[in-house]
CSV table of C-alpha atoms in Angstrom, one decimal:
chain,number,residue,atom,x,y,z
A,1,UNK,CA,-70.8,66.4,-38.7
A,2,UNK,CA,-67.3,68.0,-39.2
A,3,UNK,CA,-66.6,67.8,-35.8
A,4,UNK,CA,-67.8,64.0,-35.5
A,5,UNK,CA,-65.2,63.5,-38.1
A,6,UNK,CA,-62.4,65.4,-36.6
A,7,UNK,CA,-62.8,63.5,-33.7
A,8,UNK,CA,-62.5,60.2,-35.5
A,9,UNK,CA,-59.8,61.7,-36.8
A,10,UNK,CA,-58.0,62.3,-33.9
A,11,UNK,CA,-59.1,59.3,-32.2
A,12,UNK,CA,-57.5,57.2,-35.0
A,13,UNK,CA,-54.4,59.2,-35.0
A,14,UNK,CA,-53.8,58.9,-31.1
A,15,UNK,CA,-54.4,54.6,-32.0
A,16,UNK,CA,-51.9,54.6,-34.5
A,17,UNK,CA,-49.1,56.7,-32.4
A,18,UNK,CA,-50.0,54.1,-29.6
A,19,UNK,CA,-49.5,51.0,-31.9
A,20,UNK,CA,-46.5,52.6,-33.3
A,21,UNK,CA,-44.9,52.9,-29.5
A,22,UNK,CA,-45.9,49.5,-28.9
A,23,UNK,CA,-44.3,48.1,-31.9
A,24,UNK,CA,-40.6,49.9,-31.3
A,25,UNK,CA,-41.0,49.1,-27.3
A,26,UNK,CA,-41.4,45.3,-28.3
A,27,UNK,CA,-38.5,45.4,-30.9
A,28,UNK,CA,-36.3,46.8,-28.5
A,29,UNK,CA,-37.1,44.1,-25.5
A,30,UNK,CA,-37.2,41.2,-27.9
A,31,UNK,CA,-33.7,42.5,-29.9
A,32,UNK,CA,-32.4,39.0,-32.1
A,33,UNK,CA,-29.7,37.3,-30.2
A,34,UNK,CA,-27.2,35.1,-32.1
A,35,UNK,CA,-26.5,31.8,-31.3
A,36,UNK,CA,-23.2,31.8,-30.9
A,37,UNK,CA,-24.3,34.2,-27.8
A,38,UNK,CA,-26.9,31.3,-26.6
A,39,UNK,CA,-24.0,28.6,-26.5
A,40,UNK,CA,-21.6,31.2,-24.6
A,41,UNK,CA,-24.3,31.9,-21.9
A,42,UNK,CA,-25.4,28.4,-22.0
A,43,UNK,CA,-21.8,26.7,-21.5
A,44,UNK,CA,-20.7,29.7,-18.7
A,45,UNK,CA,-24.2,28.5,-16.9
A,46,UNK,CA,-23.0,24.8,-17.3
A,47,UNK,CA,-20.1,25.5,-16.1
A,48,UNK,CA,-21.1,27.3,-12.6
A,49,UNK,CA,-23.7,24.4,-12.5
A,50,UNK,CA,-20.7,22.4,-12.4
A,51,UNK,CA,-18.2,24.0,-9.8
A,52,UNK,CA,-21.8,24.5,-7.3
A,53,UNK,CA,-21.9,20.7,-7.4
A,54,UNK,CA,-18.3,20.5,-6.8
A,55,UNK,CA,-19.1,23.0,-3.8
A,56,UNK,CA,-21.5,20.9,-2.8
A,57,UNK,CA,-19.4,17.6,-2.8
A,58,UNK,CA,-16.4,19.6,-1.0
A,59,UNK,CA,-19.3,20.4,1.7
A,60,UNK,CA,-20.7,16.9,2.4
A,61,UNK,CA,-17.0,15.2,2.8
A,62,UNK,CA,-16.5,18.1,5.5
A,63,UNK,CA,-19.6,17.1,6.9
A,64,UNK,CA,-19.4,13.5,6.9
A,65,UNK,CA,-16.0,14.0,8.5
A,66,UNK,CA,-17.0,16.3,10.9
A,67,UNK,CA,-19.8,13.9,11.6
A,68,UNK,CA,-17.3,10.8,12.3
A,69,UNK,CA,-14.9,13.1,14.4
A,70,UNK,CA,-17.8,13.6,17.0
A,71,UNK,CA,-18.9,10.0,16.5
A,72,UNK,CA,-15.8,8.5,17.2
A,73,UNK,CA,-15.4,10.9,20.1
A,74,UNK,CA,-18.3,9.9,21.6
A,75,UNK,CA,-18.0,6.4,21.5
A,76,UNK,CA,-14.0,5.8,21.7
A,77,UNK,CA,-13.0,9.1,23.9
A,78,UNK,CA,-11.0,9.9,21.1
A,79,UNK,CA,-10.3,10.9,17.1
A,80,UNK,CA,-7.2,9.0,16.8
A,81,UNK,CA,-8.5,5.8,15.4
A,82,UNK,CA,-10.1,7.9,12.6
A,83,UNK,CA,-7.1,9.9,11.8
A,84,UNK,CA,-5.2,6.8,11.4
A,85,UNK,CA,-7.6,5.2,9.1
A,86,UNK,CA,-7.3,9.0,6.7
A,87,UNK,CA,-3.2,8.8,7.0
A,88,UNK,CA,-3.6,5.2,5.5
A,89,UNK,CA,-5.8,6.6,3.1
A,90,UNK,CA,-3.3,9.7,1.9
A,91,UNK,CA,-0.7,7.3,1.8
A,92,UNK,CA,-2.6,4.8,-0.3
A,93,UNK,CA,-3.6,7.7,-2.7
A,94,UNK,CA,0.1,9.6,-2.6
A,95,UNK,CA,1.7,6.6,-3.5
A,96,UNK,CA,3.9,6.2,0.0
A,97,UNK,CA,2.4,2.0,0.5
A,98,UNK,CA,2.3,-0.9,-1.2
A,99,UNK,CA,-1.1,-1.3,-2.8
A,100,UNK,CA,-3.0,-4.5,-4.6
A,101,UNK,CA,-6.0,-4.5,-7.0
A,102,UNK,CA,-7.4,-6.0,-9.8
A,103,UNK,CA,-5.4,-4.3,-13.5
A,104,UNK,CA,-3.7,-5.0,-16.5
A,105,UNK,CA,0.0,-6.1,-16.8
A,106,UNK,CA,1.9,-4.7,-20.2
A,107,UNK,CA,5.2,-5.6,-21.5
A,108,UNK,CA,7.4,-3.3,-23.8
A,109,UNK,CA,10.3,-4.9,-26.0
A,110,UNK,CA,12.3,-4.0,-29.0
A,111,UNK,CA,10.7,-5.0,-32.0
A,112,UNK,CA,12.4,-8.7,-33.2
A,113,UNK,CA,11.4,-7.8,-37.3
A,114,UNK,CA,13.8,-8.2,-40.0
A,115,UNK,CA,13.6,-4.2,-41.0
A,116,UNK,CA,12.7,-2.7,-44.7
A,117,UNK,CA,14.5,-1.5,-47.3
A,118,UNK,CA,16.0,1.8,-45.9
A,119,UNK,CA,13.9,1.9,-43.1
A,120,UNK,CA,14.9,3.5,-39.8
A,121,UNK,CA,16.2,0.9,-37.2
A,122,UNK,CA,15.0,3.2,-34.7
A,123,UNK,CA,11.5,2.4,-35.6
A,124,UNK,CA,11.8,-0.7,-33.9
A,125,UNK,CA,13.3,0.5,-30.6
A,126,UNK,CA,10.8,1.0,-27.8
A,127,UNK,CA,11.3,5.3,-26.6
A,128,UNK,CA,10.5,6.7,-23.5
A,129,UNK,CA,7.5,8.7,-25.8
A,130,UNK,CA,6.4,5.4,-26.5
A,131,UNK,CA,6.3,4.7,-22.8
A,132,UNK,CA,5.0,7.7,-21.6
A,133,UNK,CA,2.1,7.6,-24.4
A,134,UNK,CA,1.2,4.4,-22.5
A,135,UNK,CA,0.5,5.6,-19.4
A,136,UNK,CA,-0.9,8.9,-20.2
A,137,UNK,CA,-4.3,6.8,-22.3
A,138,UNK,CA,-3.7,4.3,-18.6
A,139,UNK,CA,-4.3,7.1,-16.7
A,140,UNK,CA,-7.4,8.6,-18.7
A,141,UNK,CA,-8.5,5.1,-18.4
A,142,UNK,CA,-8.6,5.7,-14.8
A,143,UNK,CA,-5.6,3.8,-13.6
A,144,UNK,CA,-5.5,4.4,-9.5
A,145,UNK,CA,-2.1,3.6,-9.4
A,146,UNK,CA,1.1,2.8,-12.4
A,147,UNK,CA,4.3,1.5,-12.0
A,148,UNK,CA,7.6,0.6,-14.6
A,149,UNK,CA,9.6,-2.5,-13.6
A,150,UNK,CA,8.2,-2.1,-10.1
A,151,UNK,CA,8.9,2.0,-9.6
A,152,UNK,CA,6.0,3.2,-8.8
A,153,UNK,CA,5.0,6.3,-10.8
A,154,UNK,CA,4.5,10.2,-8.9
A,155,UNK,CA,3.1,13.4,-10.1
A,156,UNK,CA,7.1,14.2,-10.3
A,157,UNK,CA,8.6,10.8,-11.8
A,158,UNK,CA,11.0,11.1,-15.2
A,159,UNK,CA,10.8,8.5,-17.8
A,160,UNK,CA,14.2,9.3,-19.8
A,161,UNK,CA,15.6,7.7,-22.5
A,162,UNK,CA,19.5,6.3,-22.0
A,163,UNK,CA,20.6,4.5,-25.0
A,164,UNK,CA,18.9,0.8,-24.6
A,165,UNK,CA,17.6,1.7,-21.3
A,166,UNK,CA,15.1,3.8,-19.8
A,167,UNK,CA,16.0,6.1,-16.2
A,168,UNK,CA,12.7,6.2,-14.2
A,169,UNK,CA,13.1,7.7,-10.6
A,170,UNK,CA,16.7,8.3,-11.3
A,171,UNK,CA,17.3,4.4,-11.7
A,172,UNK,CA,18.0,3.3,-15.0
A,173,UNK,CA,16.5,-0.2,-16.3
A,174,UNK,CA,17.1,-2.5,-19.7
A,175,UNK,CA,14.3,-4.1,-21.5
A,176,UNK,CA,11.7,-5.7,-21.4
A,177,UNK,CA,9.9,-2.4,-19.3
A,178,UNK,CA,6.7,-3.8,-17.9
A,179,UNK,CA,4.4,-1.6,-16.8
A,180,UNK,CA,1.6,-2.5,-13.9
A,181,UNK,CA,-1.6,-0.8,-13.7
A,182,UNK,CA,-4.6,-0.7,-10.9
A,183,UNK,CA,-7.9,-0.2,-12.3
A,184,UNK,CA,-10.6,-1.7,-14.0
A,185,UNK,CA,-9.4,-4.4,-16.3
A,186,UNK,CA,-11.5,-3.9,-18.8
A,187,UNK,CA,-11.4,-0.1,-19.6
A,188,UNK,CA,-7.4,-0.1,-19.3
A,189,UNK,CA,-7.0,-2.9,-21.7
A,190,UNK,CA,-9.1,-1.1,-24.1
A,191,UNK,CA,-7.4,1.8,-23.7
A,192,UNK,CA,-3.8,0.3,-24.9
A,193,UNK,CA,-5.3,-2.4,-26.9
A,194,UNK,CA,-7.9,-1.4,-29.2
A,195,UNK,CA,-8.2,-0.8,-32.7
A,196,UNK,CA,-6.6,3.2,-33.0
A,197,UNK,CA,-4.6,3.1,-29.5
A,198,UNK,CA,-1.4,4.1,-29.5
A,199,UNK,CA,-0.1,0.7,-27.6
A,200,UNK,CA,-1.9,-1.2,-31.0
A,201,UNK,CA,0.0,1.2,-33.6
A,202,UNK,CA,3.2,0.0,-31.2
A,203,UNK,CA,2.0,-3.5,-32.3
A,204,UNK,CA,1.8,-3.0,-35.8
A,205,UNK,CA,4.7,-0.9,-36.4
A,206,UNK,CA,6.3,-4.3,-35.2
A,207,UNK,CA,7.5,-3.5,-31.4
A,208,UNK,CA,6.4,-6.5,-28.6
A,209,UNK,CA,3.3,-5.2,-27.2
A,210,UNK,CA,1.9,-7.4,-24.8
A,211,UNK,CA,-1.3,-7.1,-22.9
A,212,UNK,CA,-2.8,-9.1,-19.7
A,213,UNK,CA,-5.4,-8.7,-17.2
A,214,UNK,CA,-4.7,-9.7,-13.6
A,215,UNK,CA,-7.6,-10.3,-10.8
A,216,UNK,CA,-4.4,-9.1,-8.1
A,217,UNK,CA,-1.4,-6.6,-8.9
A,218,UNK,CA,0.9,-5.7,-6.7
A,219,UNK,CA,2.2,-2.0,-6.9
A,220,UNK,CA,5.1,-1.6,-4.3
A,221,UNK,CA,5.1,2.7,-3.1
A,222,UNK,CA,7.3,4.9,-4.0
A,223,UNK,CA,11.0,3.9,-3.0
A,224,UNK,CA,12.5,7.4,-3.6
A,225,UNK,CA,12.8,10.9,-1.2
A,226,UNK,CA,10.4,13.2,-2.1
A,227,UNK,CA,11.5,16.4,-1.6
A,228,UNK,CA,9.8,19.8,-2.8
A,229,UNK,CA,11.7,23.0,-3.1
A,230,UNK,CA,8.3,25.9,-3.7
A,231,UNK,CA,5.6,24.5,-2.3
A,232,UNK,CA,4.2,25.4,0.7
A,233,UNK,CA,1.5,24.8,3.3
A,234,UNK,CA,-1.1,27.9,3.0
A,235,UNK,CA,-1.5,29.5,6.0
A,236,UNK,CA,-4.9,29.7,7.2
A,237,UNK,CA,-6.4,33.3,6.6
């Protein structure tokens, strides 16, 4: 009898020390992870989901290419044709041709108001801020290609204010500036023209701020040299 209960005993102690193991082992693989943690993880997974697709992208225009260059070799005896067709398309993108689409046209003036009661006259005079305000909300509209009284506008154009005038490319212009847009119509007259843009503020402060869409803009390229003094080509490794 003693030793039927000594063995229940034991038998009981052995299940609790096992239980006991099994318990701390689970607490240690399932530890509490805060959320903050989750949204790093998940936003660092987003974001090499994101650059693989842009991988993926890159890989299929090398493809496609590669694919044309044998195409066109095959049935023309050459890639010249081809290569032509992608200069014309780096100049259309780099700004170095004259391009056309459907846009917006916007025209900038001096406000006309009679001013306030000790209010700034240079509330009423159109900056280059102003300008440059413009065609940064143009180009998040997706504007393909911007120009200011016909200068068409580069990665390395100035917009400078000169008294009355505005210097773009190193040329200086008088008022009214009108600025040209390529894009869709409707998204880049929403983006200057809407209720909380800046080109409607420009409107109510009391500046002319004028706004039309255009089936056919004309955008000449880019008239001045283009010189770069640190870039280079890289090498291939």
């Amino acid at each position: 009898m003693y030793k039927n209960k000594l063995n229940i005993f034991l038998l009981t102690l052995i299940l609790g020390i096992t239980i006991s193991l099994q318990i701390r082992s689970f607490n240690k693989e399932y530890e509490y992870v805060p959320l903050r943690v989750i949204y790093d993880y998940k936003k660092q997974i987003d974001k090499e989901k994101t650059e693989l697709k842009k991988l993926k992208e890159v890989i299929n225009d090398y493809t496609a290419k590669i694919n044309e260059y044998e195409d066109a070799k095959i049935r023309d005896g050459d890639i010249t044709k081809v290569l032509k067709k992608e200069l014309n398309e780096v100049k259309k993108i780099s700004g170095f041709t004259d391009v056309e689409g459907p846009g917006i046209i916007i025209i900038m003036n001096d406000g006309s108001r009679k001013l306030y009661e000790g209010e700034n006259p240079n509330v009423l005079i159109v900056h280059n801020i102003d300008v440059l305000n413009i065609i940064n909300d143009l180009k998040n509209a997706g504007a393909e290609a911007i120009s200011i009284n016909n200068q068409r506008l580069l990665f390395n154009s100035e917009i400078d204010c000169s008294g009355y005038t505005l210097k773009i490319n190193k040329q200086e212009f008088a008022q009214p500036f009108i600025i040209k847009a390529i894009g869709n119509p409707k998204q880049l007259e929403a983006a200057v023209k809407a209720p909380g843009t800046y080109g409607n503020l420009l409107k109510e402060i009391g500046l002319f701020f004028e706004v039309n869409t255009s089936i056919s803009i004309k955008i000449p390229k880019y008239s001045e040299e283009l010189t770069f003094k640190y870039l280079q080509i890289k090498e291939g490794e």
